[in-house]
XYZ file of N, CA and C in Angstrom:
690
model
N 63.945 -18.839 -15.246
C 64.191 -20.202 -15.239
C 65.235 -20.773 -16.601
N 66.403 -21.224 -16.204
C 67.191 -21.998 -17.157
C 66.597 -23.368 -17.580
N 66.168 -23.586 -18.669
C 65.177 -24.827 -19.065
C 66.168 -25.998 -19.304
N 67.486 -25.915 -19.318
C 68.122 -27.014 -19.343
C 68.227 -28.309 -18.511
N 67.946 -29.124 -18.920
C 67.500 -30.500 -17.971
C 66.316 -30.221 -16.982
N 65.552 -29.280 -17.241
C 64.011 -29.114 -16.313
C 63.255 -30.068 -17.164
N 62.170 -30.404 -16.289
C 61.226 -31.481 -16.718
C 59.782 -30.603 -17.141
N 59.245 -30.770 -18.268
C 58.126 -29.855 -18.460
C 57.068 -31.011 -19.051
N 55.648 -30.444 -18.659
C 54.421 -31.302 -18.919
C 53.793 -30.296 -19.837
N 53.357 -30.686 -20.834
C 52.713 -29.837 -21.930
C 51.315 -30.754 -22.182
N 50.354 -30.454 -22.132
C 48.928 -30.915 -22.476
C 48.531 -30.463 -23.838
N 47.740 -31.267 -24.282
C 47.098 -31.023 -25.643
C 48.073 -30.947 -26.750
N 49.231 -31.913 -26.784
C 50.601 -31.829 -27.202
C 50.318 -32.148 -28.493
N 49.328 -32.749 -29.066
C 49.240 -33.619 -30.617
C 49.542 -32.281 -31.664
N 49.083 -31.154 -31.485
C 48.957 -30.213 -32.657
C 49.172 -28.872 -32.057
N 49.227 -27.953 -32.809
C 48.920 -26.582 -32.644
C 49.721 -25.930 -31.820
N 49.378 -25.111 -30.872
C 50.167 -24.641 -29.653
C 50.845 -25.408 -28.977
N 50.402 -26.579 -28.426
C 50.910 -27.557 -27.741
C 52.103 -28.354 -28.282
N 51.964 -28.654 -29.623
C 53.011 -29.263 -30.346
C 54.346 -28.193 -30.355
N 53.900 -27.025 -30.686
C 54.900 -25.908 -31.176
C 55.663 -25.955 -29.683
N 55.146 -25.570 -28.622
C 55.732 -25.460 -27.043
C 56.705 -26.606 -26.785
N 56.049 -27.875 -26.897
C 57.014 -29.005 -26.798
C 58.303 -28.805 -27.405
N 58.126 -28.769 -28.766
C 59.288 -28.327 -29.773
C 60.296 -27.217 -29.159
N 59.694 -26.202 -28.893
C 60.340 -25.351 -28.360
C 61.006 -25.537 -27.141
N 60.424 -26.026 -26.219
C 61.018 -26.566 -24.831
C 62.130 -27.509 -25.103
N 61.992 -28.491 -25.948
C 63.201 -29.338 -26.532
C 64.268 -28.595 -26.797
N 64.013 -27.492 -27.790
C 65.097 -26.787 -28.389
C 65.914 -25.945 -27.205
N 65.158 -25.625 -25.976
C 66.078 -25.055 -25.227
C 66.538 -25.872 -24.079
N 66.633 -27.211 -24.480
C 67.019 -28.377 -23.113
C 66.424 -28.905 -22.296
N 64.978 -28.767 -22.429
C 64.085 -29.328 -21.375
C 63.772 -30.729 -21.911
N 63.588 -31.483 -20.700
C 62.627 -32.854 -21.134
C 61.346 -32.459 -20.944
N 60.580 -33.045 -22.050
C 59.040 -32.754 -22.323
C 58.231 -34.183 -22.385
N 57.382 -34.248 -21.131
C 56.409 -35.098 -21.156
C 55.138 -34.692 -21.737
N 54.676 -35.187 -22.984
C 53.494 -34.651 -23.729
C 52.493 -35.440 -23.383
N 51.357 -34.838 -22.876
C 50.216 -35.426 -22.589
C 48.993 -35.099 -23.551
N 48.276 -36.106 -24.028
C 47.389 -35.754 -25.044
C 46.499 -37.037 -25.152
N 45.302 -37.023 -25.944
C 44.743 -38.308 -26.325
C 45.372 -38.892 -27.367
N 45.997 -38.061 -28.334
C 46.896 -38.617 -29.643
C 48.257 -38.166 -29.451
N 49.132 -39.074 -29.958
C 50.624 -38.592 -29.870
C 50.858 -37.883 -31.070
N 51.767 -36.983 -31.230
C 52.076 -35.820 -32.042
C 52.894 -36.782 -33.297
N 52.556 -36.726 -34.571
C 52.869 -37.524 -35.296
C 54.610 -36.698 -35.815
N 55.293 -37.600 -35.728
C 56.783 -37.279 -36.353
C 57.443 -36.775 -35.276
N 57.029 -36.392 -34.111
C 57.910 -35.810 -33.046
C 58.591 -36.778 -32.283
N 59.741 -36.950 -32.511
C 61.068 -38.018 -32.418
C 62.080 -37.484 -31.640
N 62.284 -37.450 -30.366
C 63.256 -36.782 -29.730
C 63.695 -37.621 -28.140
N 65.056 -37.834 -28.137
C 65.235 -38.461 -27.087
C 64.964 -37.987 -25.604
N 64.472 -36.653 -25.702
C 63.979 -35.938 -24.523
C 62.397 -35.862 -24.456
N 61.730 -36.513 -25.553
C 60.309 -36.246 -25.547
C 59.996 -37.506 -25.137
N 58.831 -37.581 -24.348
C 57.851 -39.022 -24.200
C 56.495 -38.575 -23.923
N 55.631 -39.360 -24.971
C 54.193 -39.043 -24.913
C 53.612 -39.992 -23.956
N 52.490 -39.522 -23.098
C 51.779 -40.135 -22.243
C 50.191 -39.635 -22.583
N 49.546 -40.843 -22.899
C 47.990 -40.928 -23.613
C 47.440 -40.306 -21.955
N 46.386 -39.377 -22.409
C 45.841 -38.850 -21.118
C 44.497 -37.650 -21.629
N 43.661 -37.995 -21.221
C 42.402 -37.112 -21.600
C 42.063 -36.218 -20.373
N 42.367 -35.177 -20.325
C 42.332 -34.171 -19.080
C 41.088 -34.240 -18.344
N 40.014 -34.447 -19.263
C 38.837 -34.328 -18.652
C 38.494 -35.324 -17.665
N 39.361 -36.579 -17.406
C 39.325 -37.773 -16.527
C 40.504 -37.272 -15.450
N 39.909 -37.057 -14.307
C 40.625 -36.847 -13.316
C 41.784 -37.977 -13.036
N 41.216 -39.203 -12.927
C 42.183 -40.705 -12.835
C 42.988 -40.708 -13.852
N 43.062 -40.315 -14.970
C 43.723 -40.473 -16.203
C 44.859 -39.634 -16.106
N 44.561 -38.073 -15.237
C 45.406 -37.236 -15.033
C 46.446 -37.961 -14.115
N 45.723 -38.170 -12.881
C 46.657 -39.070 -12.029
C 47.723 -40.157 -12.253
N 47.156 -40.680 -13.229
C 48.043 -41.613 -13.744
C 49.101 -41.363 -14.750
N 48.753 -40.272 -15.484
C 49.676 -39.616 -16.387
C 50.892 -38.845 -15.625
N 50.557 -38.700 -14.705
C 51.468 -37.872 -13.514
C 52.353 -38.736 -12.908
N 51.840 -39.729 -12.581
C 52.589 -40.901 -11.664
C 53.426 -41.557 -12.691
N 53.090 -41.743 -14.162
C 53.852 -42.373 -15.168
C 55.187 -41.292 -15.719
N 54.923 -40.278 -15.654
C 55.670 -38.860 -15.872
C 56.819 -39.183 -14.845
N 56.502 -39.037 -13.631
C 57.545 -39.065 -12.576
C 58.141 -40.381 -12.848
N 57.526 -41.539 -12.747
C 58.463 -42.683 -13.023
C 59.316 -43.057 -14.206
N 59.107 -42.139 -15.194
C 59.786 -42.278 -16.525
C 60.858 -41.063 -16.526
N 60.442 -39.855 -16.110
C 61.428 -38.844 -16.278
C 61.966 -38.316 -14.806
N 61.331 -38.847 -13.688
C 61.993 -38.600 -12.383
C 61.175 -37.824 -11.643
N 61.236 -37.713 -10.428
C 60.286 -37.067 -9.567
C 60.016 -35.536 -9.641
N 61.052 -34.822 -10.023
C 60.771 -33.197 -10.035
C 60.052 -32.844 -11.577
N 59.239 -32.067 -11.396
C 58.584 -31.279 -12.508
C 58.713 -29.820 -12.188
N 59.326 -29.243 -13.196
C 59.468 -27.744 -13.019
C 58.636 -26.783 -14.009
N 57.739 -27.383 -14.763
C 56.861 -26.709 -16.080
C 55.646 -27.413 -16.151
N 54.478 -26.547 -16.017
C 53.377 -27.421 -16.534
C 52.702 -26.356 -17.488
N 52.338 -26.522 -18.635
C 51.665 -25.906 -19.670
C 50.477 -26.509 -19.897
N 49.389 -25.860 -19.304
C 48.053 -26.000 -19.408
C 47.425 -25.655 -20.737
N 47.603 -26.348 -21.910
C 47.163 -25.896 -23.228
C 45.908 -26.764 -23.836
N 45.698 -28.042 -23.358
C 44.825 -28.643 -24.001
C 43.265 -27.654 -23.677
N 42.758 -27.620 -24.980
C 41.507 -26.888 -24.816
C 40.739 -27.035 -26.352
N 39.502 -26.851 -26.356
C 38.441 -26.838 -27.533
C 37.479 -25.483 -27.625
N 36.991 -25.439 -28.511
C 36.140 -24.384 -28.695
C 34.923 -24.896 -29.607
N 33.741 -24.800 -29.104
C 32.724 -24.796 -29.881
C 31.545 -23.559 -29.997
N 31.425 -23.109 -31.225
C 30.753 -22.129 -31.004
C 29.096 -22.390 -31.486
N 28.524 -21.301 -31.333
C 27.072 -21.297 -31.662
C 26.122 -20.272 -30.735
N 25.015 -19.968 -31.130
C 24.126 -19.333 -30.179
C 23.803 -19.790 -29.041
N 23.365 -19.323 -27.738
C 23.084 -19.815 -26.810
C 21.979 -20.613 -26.556
N 20.941 -20.097 -27.451
C 19.465 -20.573 -27.318
C 19.189 -21.881 -28.458
N 20.296 -22.560 -28.999
C 20.321 -23.568 -29.712
C 21.778 -24.394 -29.245
N 22.226 -24.073 -28.313
C 23.614 -24.817 -27.687
C 23.221 -26.025 -27.103
N 23.943 -27.217 -27.426
C 23.696 -28.241 -26.397
C 24.376 -28.400 -25.509
N 23.776 -28.920 -24.456
C 24.183 -29.383 -23.113
C 25.466 -30.004 -23.017
N 25.602 -31.227 -23.883
C 26.752 -31.998 -24.027
C 27.965 -31.019 -24.337
N 27.718 -30.272 -25.221
C 28.844 -29.229 -25.928
C 29.190 -28.489 -24.768
N 28.357 -27.736 -24.201
C 28.719 -27.015 -22.959
C 29.599 -27.600 -22.056
N 29.362 -28.992 -21.523
C 29.889 -29.687 -20.669
C 31.220 -29.862 -21.131
N 31.412 -30.509 -22.433
C 32.654 -30.752 -22.914
C 33.646 -29.678 -23.099
N 33.270 -28.356 -23.054
C 34.208 -27.335 -23.141
C 34.786 -27.013 -21.734
N 33.821 -26.935 -20.870
C 33.944 -26.802 -19.337
C 34.633 -27.823 -18.816
N 34.399 -29.122 -19.104
C 35.242 -30.267 -18.686
C 36.819 -30.417 -19.213
N 36.884 -29.723 -20.400
C 38.270 -29.948 -20.808
C 38.841 -28.375 -20.407
N 38.397 -27.318 -20.875
C 39.172 -26.019 -20.695
C 39.061 -25.655 -19.300
N 38.468 -25.819 -18.390
C 38.454 -25.561 -17.041
C 38.706 -26.691 -15.877
N 38.036 -27.872 -16.061
C 38.150 -28.773 -15.039
C 39.657 -29.580 -15.432
N 39.543 -30.063 -16.661
C 41.033 -30.490 -16.975
C 42.315 -29.621 -16.553
N 42.075 -28.454 -16.769
C 43.168 -27.442 -15.989
C 43.584 -27.686 -14.697
N 42.424 -27.690 -13.864
C 42.280 -27.887 -12.357
C 43.041 -29.125 -12.012
N 42.565 -30.130 -12.672
C 42.945 -31.606 -12.376
C 44.664 -31.534 -12.530
N 45.009 -31.077 -13.786
C 46.434 -31.138 -14.156
C 47.148 -30.276 -13.288
N 46.690 -29.004 -12.701
C 47.469 -28.136 -11.739
C 47.472 -28.909 -10.170
N 46.393 -29.202 -9.745
C 46.433 -30.001 -8.672
C 47.255 -30.904 -8.609
N 47.527 -31.744 -9.714
C 48.430 -32.764 -9.731
C 50.186 -32.717 -9.352
N 50.419 -31.402 -10.030
C 51.900 -30.992 -10.026
C 52.139 -30.423 -8.759
N 51.182 -29.870 -8.181
C 51.462 -28.530 -7.103
C 52.354 -29.454 -5.821
N 51.937 -30.435 -5.411
C 52.620 -31.081 -4.265
C 53.999 -30.918 -4.537
N 54.565 -31.474 -5.731
C 55.674 -31.621 -6.016
C 56.492 -30.288 -6.210
N 55.808 -29.476 -7.011
C 56.253 -28.018 -6.917
C 56.344 -27.276 -5.670
N 55.883 -27.646 -4.769
C 55.728 -26.986 -3.229
C 57.143 -27.704 -2.772
N 57.274 -28.793 -2.987
C 58.306 -29.530 -2.140
C 59.578 -28.973 -2.783
N 59.612 -28.664 -3.991
C 60.967 -28.081 -4.828
C 61.140 -26.637 -4.461
N 59.834 -25.939 -4.101
C 60.109 -24.610 -3.799
C 60.372 -23.929 -5.406
N 59.833 -24.252 -6.388
C 60.115 -24.162 -7.631
C 59.183 -24.708 -8.693
N 58.783 -23.886 -9.551
C 57.784 -24.382 -10.645
C 57.290 -23.276 -11.440
N 56.802 -23.508 -12.405
C 56.129 -22.402 -13.228
C 54.853 -23.080 -13.996
N 53.598 -22.603 -13.851
C 52.171 -22.924 -14.668
C 51.987 -21.974 -15.380
N 52.114 -22.332 -16.720
C 51.365 -21.635 -17.788
C 50.148 -22.170 -18.253
N 49.197 -21.171 -18.145
C 47.590 -21.437 -18.416
C 47.168 -20.745 -19.876
N 46.865 -21.294 -20.666
C 46.631 -20.888 -22.162
C 45.065 -20.810 -22.010
N 44.835 -19.252 -21.974
C 43.642 -18.772 -22.116
C 43.387 -18.209 -23.669
N 42.909 -17.059 -23.526
C 42.564 -16.469 -24.950
C 42.090 -15.047 -24.941
N 42.154 -14.199 -25.857
C 41.501 -13.071 -25.601
C 40.142 -13.003 -25.612
N 39.574 -14.339 -25.816
C 37.874 -14.609 -25.574
C 37.920 -14.443 -23.877
N 38.926 -14.442 -23.147
C 38.836 -14.443 -21.703
C 38.798 -12.669 -21.186
N 39.019 -12.018 -22.245
C 39.026 -10.643 -21.611
C 37.610 -9.713 -22.331
N 37.058 -10.040 -23.562
C 35.779 -9.627 -23.933
C 34.878 -10.359 -24.589
N 33.634 -10.635 -24.334
C 32.665 -11.413 -24.668
C 32.517 -11.130 -26.320
N 32.085 -12.126 -27.192
C 31.796 -12.057 -28.397
C 30.569 -12.813 -28.926
N 29.773 -12.341 -29.624
C 28.440 -13.201 -30.168
C 28.697 -14.393 -30.799
N 27.845 -15.292 -30.194
C 28.238 -17.127 -30.730
C 29.356 -17.639 -29.848
N 30.159 -16.788 -29.302
C 31.067 -17.344 -28.437
C 30.854 -17.273 -26.900
N 29.733 -17.309 -26.158
C 29.676 -17.286 -25.010
C 29.876 -18.252 -24.106
N 29.712 -19.368 -24.820
C 30.338 -20.514 -23.926
C 31.944 -20.668 -23.855
N 32.424 -20.504 -24.955
C 33.834 -20.589 -24.931
C 34.658 -19.359 -24.225
N 33.731 -18.323 -24.280
C 34.462 -16.879 -23.593
C 34.226 -17.438 -22.035
N 33.045 -17.916 -21.624
C 32.936 -18.245 -20.278
C 34.066 -19.198 -19.752
N 34.330 -20.352 -20.456
C 35.649 -20.928 -19.981
C 36.750 -20.196 -19.915
N 37.232 -19.508 -20.944
C 38.582 -18.515 -20.965
C 38.504 -17.712 -19.704
N 37.198 -16.970 -19.386
C 37.115 -15.981 -18.260
C 37.447 -16.955 -17.035
N 36.844 -18.095 -17.091
C 37.123 -18.914 -15.955
C 38.722 -19.179 -15.615
N 39.371 -19.426 -16.705
C 41.079 -19.840 -17.045
C 41.714 -18.575 -16.431
N 41.246 -17.079 -16.719
C 41.978 -16.100 -16.409
C 41.805 -15.849 -14.924
N 40.450 -15.901 -14.519
C 40.374 -15.689 -13.087
C 40.998 -16.880 -12.166
N 40.845 -17.832 -12.668
C 41.882 -19.197 -11.863
C 43.272 -18.793 -11.874
N 43.712 -18.151 -12.913
C 44.950 -18.164 -12.786
C 45.685 -16.848 -12.060
N 44.710 -15.881 -11.930
C 45.032 -14.606 -11.108
C 44.928 -14.996 -9.713
N 44.037 -15.851 -9.324
C 44.021 -16.367 -7.909
C 45.130 -17.122 -7.510
N 45.468 -17.898 -8.314
C 46.507 -19.077 -8.315
C 47.824 -18.322 -8.222
N 48.185 -17.362 -8.822
C 49.531 -16.796 -8.998
C 49.693 -16.141 -7.186
N 48.669 -15.312 -6.961
C 48.655 -14.915 -5.540
C 48.502 -16.176 -4.457
N 48.349 -17.292 -4.655
C 48.145 -18.224 -3.812
C 49.487 -19.020 -3.556
N 50.269 -18.850 -4.685
C 51.584 -19.752 -4.746
C 52.683 -18.931 -4.993
N 52.721 -17.558 -4.736
C 53.868 -16.846 -4.641
C 54.749 -17.166 -3.404
N 54.008 -17.331 -2.134
C 55.066 -17.818 -0.988
C 55.763 -19.142 -1.347
N 55.332 -19.877 -2.205
C 55.798 -21.319 -2.400
C 56.975 -21.248 -3.499
N 57.313 -19.820 -4.159
C 58.200 -19.923 -4.967
C 57.961 -20.467 -6.498
N 56.518 -20.597 -6.551
C 55.855 -21.205 -7.882
C 55.501 -20.000 -8.786
N 55.779 -19.882 -10.247
C 55.034 -18.685 -10.914
C 53.873 -19.029 -11.614
N 53.187 -18.423 -11.868
C 51.937 -18.684 -12.708
C 51.681 -17.528 -13.791
N 51.513 -17.948 -15.114
C 51.237 -17.075 -16.292
C 49.950 -17.255 -16.776
N 49.250 -16.411 -17.322
C 48.296 -16.730 -18.064
C 48.329 -16.197 -19.459
N 48.249 -16.973 -20.318
C 48.567 -16.700 -22.009
C 47.410 -16.401 -22.607
N 47.218 -15.173 -23.133
C 45.893 -14.903 -23.854
C 46.144 -14.628 -25.274
N 46.288 -15.567 -26.191
C 46.488 -15.367 -27.542
C 45.105 -14.910 -28.312
N 45.410 -14.026 -29.118
C 44.260 -13.876 -30.440
C 44.221 -14.977 -31.517
N 44.360 -14.426 -32.671
C 43.891 -15.215 -33.856
C 45.638 -16.056 -34.077
N 45.270 -17.410 -33.934
C 46.386 -18.260 -34.450
C 46.167 -19.248 -35.161
N 46.727 -19.331 -36.425
C 46.722 -20.323 -37.439
C 46.876 -21.824 -36.936
N 45.848 -22.266 -36.549
C 45.743 -23.759 -36.220
C 44.560 -24.339 -36.641
N 44.242 -25.742 -36.142
C 43.126 -26.512 -36.564
C 41.783 -26.169 -35.800
N 41.940 -25.118 -34.770
C 40.894 -24.707 -33.966
C 39.814 -24.415 -34.614
N 38.582 -24.978 -34.017
C 37.194 -25.094 -34.382
C 37.002 -25.745 -35.858
N 38.044 -26.684 -35.873
C 38.021 -27.493 -37.404
C 38.532 -26.995 -38.560
N 39.177 -25.793 -38.412
C 39.789 -24.967 -39.597
C 41.229 -25.769 -39.740
N 41.523 -25.786 -41.154
C 42.530 -26.227 -41.693
C 43.396 -25.049 -41.989
N 44.808 -25.182 -41.373
C 45.687 -24.025 -41.799
C 46.161 -24.268 -43.250
N 46.178 -22.845 -44.068
C 46.454 -22.826 -45.450
C 47.790 -23.387 -45.836
N 48.313 -23.477 -47.042
C 49.620 -24.013 -47.666
C 50.653 -22.865 -47.065
N 50.181 -21.618 -47.267
C 51.224 -20.505 -46.763
C 50.466 -19.802 -45.464
N 51.231 -19.413 -44.683
C 50.991 -18.723 -43.253
C 49.983 -17.525 -43.718
N 48.943 -17.490 -43.189
C 48.177 -16.291 -43.126
C 48.842 -15.109 -42.257
N 48.952 -13.682 -43.099
C 49.783 -12.852 -42.308
C 48.908 -12.363 -41.610
N 47.652 -12.311 -41.272
C 46.902 -11.883 -40.217
C 46.659 -12.698 -39.078
N 47.272 -13.866 -39.046
C 47.191 -14.421 -37.752
C 48.501 -14.897 -37.277
N 48.629 -15.063 -35.916
C 49.848 -15.575 -35.376
C 50.185 -17.143 -35.597
N 51.408 -17.596 -35.670
C 51.689 -18.900 -35.747
C 51.802 -19.508 -34.559
N 51.458 -21.050 -34.285
C 51.673 -21.379 -33.035
C 53.072 -21.249 -32.280
N 54.273 -21.210 -33.391
C 55.692 -21.007 -32.886
C 55.719 -19.838 -32.148
N 54.828 -18.755 -32.587
C 54.679 -17.567 -32.190
C 54.344 -17.432 -30.559
N 53.522 -18.436 -30.266
C 52.816 -18.372 -29.011
C 53.934 -19.055 -28.103
N 54.501 -20.282 -28.793
C 55.617 -21.255 -28.048
C 56.688 -20.254 -27.799
N 56.964 -19.438 -28.536
C 58.417 -18.318 -28.091
C 57.899 -17.392 -27.128
N 56.515 -16.920 -26.899
C 56.194 -16.144 -25.721
C 56.402 -16.898 -24.572
N 55.790 -18.241 -24.633
C 55.971 -19.137 -23.653
C 57.282 -19.168 -23.107
N 58.169 -19.574 -23.807
C 59.560 -19.737 -23.444
C 60.132 -18.405 -22.633
N 59.660 -17.197 -23.411
C 60.247 -15.989 -22.846
C 59.688 -15.590 -21.259
N 58.495 -16.231 -21.046
C 57.835 -16.131 -19.714
C 58.857 -16.928 -18.623
N 58.830 -18.131 -19.301
C 59.742 -19.136 -18.506
C 61.123 -18.868 -18.075
N 61.561 -18.170 -18.934
C 62.864 -17.689 -19.020
C 63.361 -16.484 -18.336
N 62.258 -15.641 -18.137
C 62.342 -14.466 -16.968
C 63.137 -14.864 -15.954
N 64.019 -13.741 -15.304
C 64.748 -13.949 -14.219
C 63.490 -14.226 -12.954
N 64.330 -14.929 -12.359
C 63.379 -15.486 -10.991
C 62.715 -14.763 -10.231
N 63.239 -13.287 -10.143
C 62.764 -12.033 -9.282
C 61.627 -11.612 -10.175
N 61.148 -11.943 -11.289
C 60.066 -11.615 -12.279
C 59.104 -12.549 -12.448
N 57.871 -12.301 -12.477
C 56.879 -13.277 -12.757
C 56.093 -12.178 -13.798
N 55.964 -12.743 -15.044
C 54.922 -12.250 -16.021
C 53.592 -12.939 -15.728
N 52.902 -12.069 -15.320
C 51.623 -12.881 -14.818
C 50.476 -13.032 -15.953
N 50.335 -11.903 -16.863
C 49.586 -12.284 -17.911
C 50.337 -11.675 -19.108
N 49.891 -12.232 -20.393
C 50.421 -11.990 -21.508
C 49.219 -11.959 -22.700
N 48.977 -10.914 -23.181
C 47.843 -10.562 -24.283
C 48.665 -10.625 -25.546
N 48.414 -11.584 -26.528
C 48.994 -11.697 -27.857
C 48.228 -11.544 -28.808
N 48.428 -10.426 -29.792
C 47.646 -10.304 -31.178
C 48.377 -10.000 -32.309
N 48.025 -10.622 -33.449
C 48.503 -10.282 -34.583
C 48.938 -9.110 -34.791
N 50.056 -8.556 -35.675
C 50.543 -7.384 -35.805
C 49.678 -6.741 -36.950
N 49.478 -7.563 -38.109
C 48.724 -7.137 -39.048
C 47.260 -7.566 -38.986
N 46.195 -6.910 -39.431
C 44.796 -7.068 -39.397
C 44.234 -7.106 -40.721
N 43.043 -7.901 -40.642
C 42.264 -7.878 -41.971
C 41.709 -6.761 -42.217
């Protein structure tokens, strides 16, 4: 897909992979609707518009989509389901509210956003949905059982969805990064890039690569790992 003039929605746009993806899409000529609870500081571009949206609330998602179409036009070509969070800890001490918060954001929110865009994408017979999962969706890790469960769900949803939507000309890609230097789990990126972690821009570049693949080619899954290890 040539991204020039296309409309893309990016969830969880305030920081990390979401912000980097919005910036990469803008650099490739797209108009970007950034959805999130907080606006990204300093992201000022004539083709970027922020819409406040908590993806856990299906009514908020529907409203954000209506506002996006009103401001950027009816066509929507790209959805990047990036909003997500991880809460770690052993299951026997895990809070039910934390479990529900992760599933409401990582799984239910992704469903609400996907459902919102599909009628328009089907009408266009064109669209590309990017779901940000994790390598935690490929192998379990101690004290990450809840987070892994959500990302396994994202991967399974993505696999079924691409098969469902192929006849409609809509592509689906599940992106599964390993260690990325972000504020994930409350961590602060250091003053210098960590050579053993990928940067948000690296994931954004991979997303653009998948989007710009020839129309006859669908990259259904991407696993991304740091080249250098500790």
